Coordinates of C-alpha atoms in Angstrom, one line a residue:
M288 CA 146.7 51.9 -137.8
K289 CA 150.4 52.3 -138.5
K290 CA 151.2 52.1 -134.8
T291 CA 149.4 48.8 -134.4
I292 CA 151.2 47.3 -137.4
L293 CA 154.5 48.4 -136.0
I294 CA 153.8 47.0 -132.6
S295 CA 152.7 43.6 -134.1
F296 CA 155.9 43.5 -136.3
I297 CA 158.2 44.2 -133.3
A298 CA 156.4 41.4 -131.4
L299 CA 156.7 39.0 -134.4
V300 CA 160.5 39.8 -134.6
A301 CA 160.8 39.1 -130.9
L302 CA 159.0 35.8 -131.2
T303 CA 161.0 34.8 -134.2
I304 CA 164.3 35.5 -132.3
I305 CA 163.1 33.3 -129.5
Y306 CA 162.1 30.5 -131.8
C307 CA 165.4 30.6 -133.7
L308 CA 167.4 30.5 -130.5
Q309 CA 165.5 27.4 -129.5
K310 CA 166.2 26.0 -133.0
E311 CA 162.5 25.9 -133.9
F312 CA 162.8 27.3 -137.4
I313 CA 159.5 25.7 -138.6
F314 CA 157.5 27.6 -136.0
A315 CA 159.3 30.9 -136.9
L316 CA 158.4 30.4 -140.6
A317 CA 154.9 29.6 -139.7
L318 CA 154.6 32.8 -137.6
W319 CA 155.8 34.9 -140.7
S320 CA 153.5 33.2 -143.1
I321 CA 150.5 33.7 -140.8
Y322 CA 151.5 37.3 -140.1
G323 CA 151.8 38.0 -143.8
T324 CA 148.5 36.5 -144.6
V325 CA 146.7 38.4 -141.9
L326 CA 148.4 41.6 -142.8
S327 CA 147.5 41.2 -146.5
V328 CA 143.9 40.6 -145.8
F329 CA 143.8 43.6 -143.4
V330 CA 145.5 45.8 -146.0
Y331 CA 143.2 44.6 -148.7
F332 CA 140.0 45.4 -146.8
S333 CA 141.3 48.7 -145.6
F334 CA 142.0 49.7 -149.2
Y335 CA 138.6 48.3 -150.3
K336 CA 136.8 50.3 -147.6
S337 CA 138.7 53.5 -148.5
T338 CA 137.9 53.2 -152.2
E339 CA 134.3 52.5 -151.4
N340 CA 134.0 55.6 -149.2
R341 CA 135.6 57.7 -152.0
E342 CA 133.0 56.4 -154.5
E343 CA 130.1 57.4 -152.3
Q344 CA 131.3 61.0 -152.0

């Protein structure tokens, strides 16, 4: 899981640099907001699933 997050973060940084070099700052901000939303939801459900598994044991 950590490796996937790291790879997606590196890809996001690369896309942000490309958009900023093209002076498309709105698209760069949109990418960061979408990434943050998806990552937050992913972490929330991962935490929820891990606590649910602990309660069953």
